[in-house]
mmCIF file of C-alpha atoms and ligand atoms in Angstrom:
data_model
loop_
_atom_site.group_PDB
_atom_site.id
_atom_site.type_symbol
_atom_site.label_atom_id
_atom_site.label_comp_id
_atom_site.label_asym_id
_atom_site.label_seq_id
_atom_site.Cartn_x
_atom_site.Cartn_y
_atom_site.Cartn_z
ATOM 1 C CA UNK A 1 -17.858 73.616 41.026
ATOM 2 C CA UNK A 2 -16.544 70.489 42.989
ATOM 3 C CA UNK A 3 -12.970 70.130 43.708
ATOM 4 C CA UNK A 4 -11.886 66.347 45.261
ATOM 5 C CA UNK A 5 -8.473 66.545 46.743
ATOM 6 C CA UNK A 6 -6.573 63.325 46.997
ATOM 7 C CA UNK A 7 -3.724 63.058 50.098
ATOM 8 C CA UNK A 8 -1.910 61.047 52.063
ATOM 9 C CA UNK A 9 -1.687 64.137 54.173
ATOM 10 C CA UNK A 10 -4.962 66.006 54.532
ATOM 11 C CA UNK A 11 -3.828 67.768 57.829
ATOM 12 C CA UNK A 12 -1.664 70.063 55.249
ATOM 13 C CA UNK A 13 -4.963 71.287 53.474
ATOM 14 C CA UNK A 14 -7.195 71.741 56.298
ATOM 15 C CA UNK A 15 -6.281 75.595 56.945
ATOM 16 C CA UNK A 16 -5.501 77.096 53.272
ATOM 17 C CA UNK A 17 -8.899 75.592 52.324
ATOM 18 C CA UNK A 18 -10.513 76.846 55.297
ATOM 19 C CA UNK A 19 -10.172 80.511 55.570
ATOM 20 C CA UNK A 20 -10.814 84.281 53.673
ATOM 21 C CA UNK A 21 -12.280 83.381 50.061
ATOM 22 C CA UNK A 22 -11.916 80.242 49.895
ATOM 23 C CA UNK A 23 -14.328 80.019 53.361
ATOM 24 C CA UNK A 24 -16.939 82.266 51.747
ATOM 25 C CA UNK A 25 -17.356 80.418 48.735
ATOM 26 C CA UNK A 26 -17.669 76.917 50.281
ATOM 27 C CA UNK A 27 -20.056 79.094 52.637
ATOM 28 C CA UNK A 28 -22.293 80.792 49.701
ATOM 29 C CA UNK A 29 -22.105 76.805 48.197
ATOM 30 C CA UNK A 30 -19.940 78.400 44.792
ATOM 31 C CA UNK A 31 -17.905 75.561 45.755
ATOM 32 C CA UNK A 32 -17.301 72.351 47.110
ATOM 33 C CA UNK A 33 -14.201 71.127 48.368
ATOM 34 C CA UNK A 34 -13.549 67.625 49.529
ATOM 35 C CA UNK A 35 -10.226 65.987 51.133
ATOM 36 C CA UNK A 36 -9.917 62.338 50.897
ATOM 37 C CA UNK A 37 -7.295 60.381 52.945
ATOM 38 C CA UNK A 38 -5.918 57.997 50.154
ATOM 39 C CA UNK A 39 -4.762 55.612 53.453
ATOM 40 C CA UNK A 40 -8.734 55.123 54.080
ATOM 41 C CA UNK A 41 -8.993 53.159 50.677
ATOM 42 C CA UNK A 42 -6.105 50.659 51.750
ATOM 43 C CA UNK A 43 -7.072 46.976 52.457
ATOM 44 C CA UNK A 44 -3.915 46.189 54.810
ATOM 45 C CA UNK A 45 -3.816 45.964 58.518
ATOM 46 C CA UNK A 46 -1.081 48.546 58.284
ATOM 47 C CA UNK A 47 -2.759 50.614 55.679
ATOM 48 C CA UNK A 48 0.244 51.545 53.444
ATOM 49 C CA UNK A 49 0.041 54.038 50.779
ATOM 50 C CA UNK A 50 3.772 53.180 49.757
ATOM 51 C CA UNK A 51 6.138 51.075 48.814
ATOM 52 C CA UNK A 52 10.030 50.226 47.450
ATOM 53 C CA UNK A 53 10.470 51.306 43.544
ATOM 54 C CA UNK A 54 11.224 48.169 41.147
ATOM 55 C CA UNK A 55 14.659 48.454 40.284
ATOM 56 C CA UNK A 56 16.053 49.429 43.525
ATOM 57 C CA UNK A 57 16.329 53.180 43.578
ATOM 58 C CA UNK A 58 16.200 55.019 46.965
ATOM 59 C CA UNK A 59 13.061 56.332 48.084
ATOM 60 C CA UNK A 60 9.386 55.134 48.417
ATOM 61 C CA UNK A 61 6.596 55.004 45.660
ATOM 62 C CA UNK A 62 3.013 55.769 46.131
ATOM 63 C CA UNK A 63 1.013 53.019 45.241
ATOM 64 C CA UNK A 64 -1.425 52.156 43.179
ATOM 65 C CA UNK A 65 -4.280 50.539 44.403
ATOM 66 C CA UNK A 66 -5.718 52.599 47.258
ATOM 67 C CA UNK A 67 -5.523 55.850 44.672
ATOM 68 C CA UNK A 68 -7.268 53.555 41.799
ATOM 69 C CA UNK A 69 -9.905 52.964 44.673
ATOM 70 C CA UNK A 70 -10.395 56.233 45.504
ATOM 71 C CA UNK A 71 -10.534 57.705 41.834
ATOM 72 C CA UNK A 72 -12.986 54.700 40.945
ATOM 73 C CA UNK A 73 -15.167 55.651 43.526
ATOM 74 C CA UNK A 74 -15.367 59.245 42.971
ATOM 75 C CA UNK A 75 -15.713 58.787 38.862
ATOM 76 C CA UNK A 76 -18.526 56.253 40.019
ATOM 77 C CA UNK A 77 -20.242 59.217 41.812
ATOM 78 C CA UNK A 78 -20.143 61.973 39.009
ATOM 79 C CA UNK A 79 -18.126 62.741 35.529
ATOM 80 C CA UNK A 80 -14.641 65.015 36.205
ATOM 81 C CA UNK A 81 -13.395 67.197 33.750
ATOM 82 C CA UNK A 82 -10.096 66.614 34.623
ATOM 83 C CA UNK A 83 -7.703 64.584 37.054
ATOM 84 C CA UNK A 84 -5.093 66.395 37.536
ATOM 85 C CA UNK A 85 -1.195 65.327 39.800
ATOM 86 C CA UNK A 86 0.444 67.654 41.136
ATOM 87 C CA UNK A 87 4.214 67.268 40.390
ATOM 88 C CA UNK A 88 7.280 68.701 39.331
ATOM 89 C CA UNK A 89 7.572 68.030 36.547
ATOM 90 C CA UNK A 90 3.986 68.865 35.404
ATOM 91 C CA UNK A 91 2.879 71.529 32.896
ATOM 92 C CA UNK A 92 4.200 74.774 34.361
ATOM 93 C CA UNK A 93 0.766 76.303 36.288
ATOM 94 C CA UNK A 94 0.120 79.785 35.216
ATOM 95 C CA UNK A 95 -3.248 82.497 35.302
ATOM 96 C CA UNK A 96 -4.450 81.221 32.334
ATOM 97 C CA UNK A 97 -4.798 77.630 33.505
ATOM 98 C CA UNK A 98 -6.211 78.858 36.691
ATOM 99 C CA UNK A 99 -9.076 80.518 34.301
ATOM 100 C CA UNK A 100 -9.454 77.157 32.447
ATOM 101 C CA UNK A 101 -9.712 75.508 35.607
ATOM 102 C CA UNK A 102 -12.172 77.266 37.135
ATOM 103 C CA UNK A 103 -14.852 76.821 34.321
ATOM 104 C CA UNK A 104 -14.739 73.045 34.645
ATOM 105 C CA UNK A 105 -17.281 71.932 36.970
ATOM 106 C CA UNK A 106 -15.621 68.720 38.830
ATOM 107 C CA UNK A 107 -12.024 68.240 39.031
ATOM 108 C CA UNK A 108 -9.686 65.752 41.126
ATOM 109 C CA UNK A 109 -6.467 66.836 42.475
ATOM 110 C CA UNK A 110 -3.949 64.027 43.036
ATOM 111 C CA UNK A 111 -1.052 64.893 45.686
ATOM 112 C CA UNK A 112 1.991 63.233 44.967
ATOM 113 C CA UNK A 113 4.219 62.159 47.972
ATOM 114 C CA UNK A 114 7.827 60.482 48.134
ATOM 115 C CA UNK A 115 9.367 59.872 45.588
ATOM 116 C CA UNK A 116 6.313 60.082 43.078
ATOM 117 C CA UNK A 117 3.332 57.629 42.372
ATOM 118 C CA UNK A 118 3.424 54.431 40.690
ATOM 119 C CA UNK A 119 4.113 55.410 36.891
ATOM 120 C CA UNK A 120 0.697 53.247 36.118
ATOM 121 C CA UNK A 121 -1.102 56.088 37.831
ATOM 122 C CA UNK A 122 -0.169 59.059 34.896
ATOM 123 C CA UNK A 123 -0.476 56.388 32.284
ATOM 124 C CA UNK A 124 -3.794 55.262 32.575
ATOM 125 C CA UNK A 125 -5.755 57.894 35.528
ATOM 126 C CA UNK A 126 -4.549 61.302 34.904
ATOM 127 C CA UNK A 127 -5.472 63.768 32.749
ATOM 128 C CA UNK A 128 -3.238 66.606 33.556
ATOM 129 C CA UNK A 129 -0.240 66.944 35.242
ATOM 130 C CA UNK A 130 0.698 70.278 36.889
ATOM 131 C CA UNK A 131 4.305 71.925 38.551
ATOM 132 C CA UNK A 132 3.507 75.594 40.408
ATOM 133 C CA UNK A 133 7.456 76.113 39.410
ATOM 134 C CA UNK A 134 10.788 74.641 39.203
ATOM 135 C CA UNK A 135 11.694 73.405 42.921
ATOM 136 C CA UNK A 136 10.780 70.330 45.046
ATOM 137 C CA UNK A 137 8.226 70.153 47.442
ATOM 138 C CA UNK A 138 7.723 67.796 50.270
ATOM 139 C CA UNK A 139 4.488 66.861 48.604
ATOM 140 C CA UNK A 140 1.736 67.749 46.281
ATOM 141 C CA UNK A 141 -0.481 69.142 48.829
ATOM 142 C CA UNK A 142 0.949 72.747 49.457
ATOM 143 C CA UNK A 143 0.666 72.579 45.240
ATOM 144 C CA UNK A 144 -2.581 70.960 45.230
ATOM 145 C CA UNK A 145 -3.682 73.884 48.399
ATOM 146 C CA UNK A 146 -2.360 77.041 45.580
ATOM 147 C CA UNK A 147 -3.972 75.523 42.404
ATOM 148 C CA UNK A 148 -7.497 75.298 44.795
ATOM 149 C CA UNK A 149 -7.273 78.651 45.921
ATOM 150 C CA UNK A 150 -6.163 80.514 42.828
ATOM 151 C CA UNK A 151 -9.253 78.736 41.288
ATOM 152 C CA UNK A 152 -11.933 79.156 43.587
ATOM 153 C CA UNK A 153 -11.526 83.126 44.252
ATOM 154 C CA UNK A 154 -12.541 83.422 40.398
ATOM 155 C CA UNK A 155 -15.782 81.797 40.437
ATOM 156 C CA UNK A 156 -18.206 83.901 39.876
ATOM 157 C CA UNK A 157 -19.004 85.203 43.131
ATOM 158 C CA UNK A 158 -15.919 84.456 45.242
ATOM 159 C CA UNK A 159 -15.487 87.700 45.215
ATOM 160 C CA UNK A 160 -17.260 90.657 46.672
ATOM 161 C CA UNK A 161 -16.288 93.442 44.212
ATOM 162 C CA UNK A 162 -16.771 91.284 40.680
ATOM 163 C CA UNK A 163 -14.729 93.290 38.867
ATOM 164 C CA UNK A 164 -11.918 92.967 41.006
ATOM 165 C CA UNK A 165 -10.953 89.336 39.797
ATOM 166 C CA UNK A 166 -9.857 90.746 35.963
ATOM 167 C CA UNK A 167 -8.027 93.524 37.186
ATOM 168 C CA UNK A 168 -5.386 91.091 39.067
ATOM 169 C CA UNK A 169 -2.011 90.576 38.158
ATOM 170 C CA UNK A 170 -1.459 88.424 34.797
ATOM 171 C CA UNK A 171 -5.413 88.653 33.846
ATOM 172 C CA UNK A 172 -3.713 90.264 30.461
ATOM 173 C CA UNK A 173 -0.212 88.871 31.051
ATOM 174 C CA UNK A 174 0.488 92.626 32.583
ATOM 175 C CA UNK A 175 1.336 92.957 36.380
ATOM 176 C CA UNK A 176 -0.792 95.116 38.079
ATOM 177 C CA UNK A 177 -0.389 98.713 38.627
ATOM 178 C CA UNK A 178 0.280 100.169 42.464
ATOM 179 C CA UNK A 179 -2.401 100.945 44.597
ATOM 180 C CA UNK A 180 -2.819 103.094 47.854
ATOM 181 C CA UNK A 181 -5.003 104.423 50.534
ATOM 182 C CA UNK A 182 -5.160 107.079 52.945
ATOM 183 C CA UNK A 183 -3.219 109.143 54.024
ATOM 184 C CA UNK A 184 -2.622 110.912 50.804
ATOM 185 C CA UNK A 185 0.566 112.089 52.335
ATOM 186 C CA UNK A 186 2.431 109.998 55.350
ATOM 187 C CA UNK A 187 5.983 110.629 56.806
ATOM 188 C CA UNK A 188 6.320 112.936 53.734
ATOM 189 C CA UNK A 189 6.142 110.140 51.261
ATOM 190 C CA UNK A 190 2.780 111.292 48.807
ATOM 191 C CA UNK A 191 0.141 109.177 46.818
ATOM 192 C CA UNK A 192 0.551 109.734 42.933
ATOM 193 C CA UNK A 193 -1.595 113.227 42.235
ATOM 194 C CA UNK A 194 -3.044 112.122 39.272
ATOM 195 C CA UNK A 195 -5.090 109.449 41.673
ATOM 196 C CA UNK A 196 -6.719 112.354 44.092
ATOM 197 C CA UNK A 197 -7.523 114.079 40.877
ATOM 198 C CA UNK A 198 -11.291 112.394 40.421
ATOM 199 C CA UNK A 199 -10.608 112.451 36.716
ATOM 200 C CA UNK A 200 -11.370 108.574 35.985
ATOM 201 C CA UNK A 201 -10.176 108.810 32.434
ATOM 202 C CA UNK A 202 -6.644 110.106 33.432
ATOM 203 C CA UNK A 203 -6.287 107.428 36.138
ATOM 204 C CA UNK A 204 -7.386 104.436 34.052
ATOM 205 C CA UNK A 205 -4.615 105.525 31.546
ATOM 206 C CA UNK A 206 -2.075 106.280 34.517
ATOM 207 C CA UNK A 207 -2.778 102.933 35.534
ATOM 208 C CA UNK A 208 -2.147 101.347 32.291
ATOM 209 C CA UNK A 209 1.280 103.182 31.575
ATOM 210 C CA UNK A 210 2.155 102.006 34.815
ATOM 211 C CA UNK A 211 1.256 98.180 34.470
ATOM 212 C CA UNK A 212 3.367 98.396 31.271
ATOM 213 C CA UNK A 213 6.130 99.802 32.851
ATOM 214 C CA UNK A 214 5.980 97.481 35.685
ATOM 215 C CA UNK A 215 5.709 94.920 33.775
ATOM 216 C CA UNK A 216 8.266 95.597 30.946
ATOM 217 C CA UNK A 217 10.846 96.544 34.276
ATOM 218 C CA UNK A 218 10.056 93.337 35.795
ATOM 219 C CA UNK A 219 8.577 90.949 33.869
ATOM 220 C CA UNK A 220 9.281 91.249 30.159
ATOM 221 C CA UNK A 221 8.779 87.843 29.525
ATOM 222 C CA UNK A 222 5.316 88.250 30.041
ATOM 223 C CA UNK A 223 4.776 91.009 27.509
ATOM 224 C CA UNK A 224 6.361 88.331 24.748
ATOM 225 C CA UNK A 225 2.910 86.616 25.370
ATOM 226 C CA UNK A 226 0.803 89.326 24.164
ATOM 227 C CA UNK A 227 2.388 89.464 21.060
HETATM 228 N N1 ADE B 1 5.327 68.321 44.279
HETATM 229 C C1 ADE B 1 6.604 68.524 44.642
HETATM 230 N N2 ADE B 1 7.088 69.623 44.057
HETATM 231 C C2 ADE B 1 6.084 70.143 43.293
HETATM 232 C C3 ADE B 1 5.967 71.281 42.448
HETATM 233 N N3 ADE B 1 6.986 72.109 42.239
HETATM 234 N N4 ADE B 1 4.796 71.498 41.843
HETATM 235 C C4 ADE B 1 3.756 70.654 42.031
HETATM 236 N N5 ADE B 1 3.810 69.567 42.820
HETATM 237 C C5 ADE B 1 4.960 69.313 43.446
#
């Protein structure tokens, strides 16, 4: 899988993209992940990404030629499954997308920045538009750095233990159940019997009453999704 991450910041990505998982996998080649300064496809002595909105509205606008330039370029190179920007008030990003996502083989990830790109952009170069939840970031990047990582750790591979990607949280809209290591007994506080027991059958269904009960404690919303 290739992901193509479009900034006017790239210093931001640098170090989420960089380390645990997300390292391996670029390492073992499950993934490639590239960060493109949108400034380097400007034409201008001054190189500016941005500019004043039509209409006269506060704020500055991300423009539109140096991120046509750069998608132009890249769809030149290969096909992409989907562009997606990164924005607000995008589709609200959730597990499941994250398991769409990562079975697509080239995506582009479009960081918005001030106070949003040129509206030309999402007409007419976007796919997909994506929010990781209702509150304002500084830019896309920090959204565009979760969406990468909460993709790449489930390719096939990412991770050591295989199986431990489909027991996470949400896999079956359920949260997950707890977990705990030695000591089996610490300050007086004790790890769950049932788990010390061996008996693999009781702890697979202690672990799904809990997850349920977690979940319907917690998050009953989510449980309105397996219905
Ligand atoms: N950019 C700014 N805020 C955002 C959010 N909540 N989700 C995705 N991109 C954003």
């Amino acid at each position: 899988m290739r992901i193509d991450i479009l900034t006017v910041v790239p210093e931001l990505l640098s170090s989420p993209l960089n380390e645990s998982i997300l390292k391996r996998a670029r390492q073992k080649g499950l993934v490639e992940i590239h960060v493109h300064n949108i400034r380097d496809y400007t034409t201008d002595k001054h190189r500016t990404v941005d500019d004043y909105p039509f209409g006269g509205e506060a704020g500055m606008v991300m423009k539109v030629e140096p991120v046509f330039r750069v998608v132009e370029k890249l769809k030149g190179e290969r096909h992409y499954d989907e562009i997606i920007y990164t924005s607000p008030d995008g589709q609200t990003y959730d597990q499941h997308e994250a398991n769409r996502l990562s079975t697509l083989e080239n995506i582009i990830i479009l960081c918005g920045h001030y106070k949003g790109v040129d509206y030309r952009i999402r007409e007419h170069l976007i796919t997909k538009e994506i929010s990781i939840g209702d509150y304002v970031l500084t830019g896309g990047e920090l959204a565009a750095a979760i969406i990468t990582d909460s993709v790449v750790r489930i390719v096939p591979g990412a991770i050591g233990d295989e199986a431990s990607a489909l027991t996470d949280c949400f896999q079956d809209n359920l949260l997950a159940p707890p977990v705990y290591t030695r000591p089996a007994e610490f300050n007086g506080w004790k790890v769950p019997e049932v788990l010390l027991s061996g008996d693999f059958a009781r702890i697979a269904e202690w672990q799904e009453n809990e997850a349920w009960e977690r979940t319907q404690r917690l998050r009953p919303d989510l449980l309105e999704k397996n219905r």
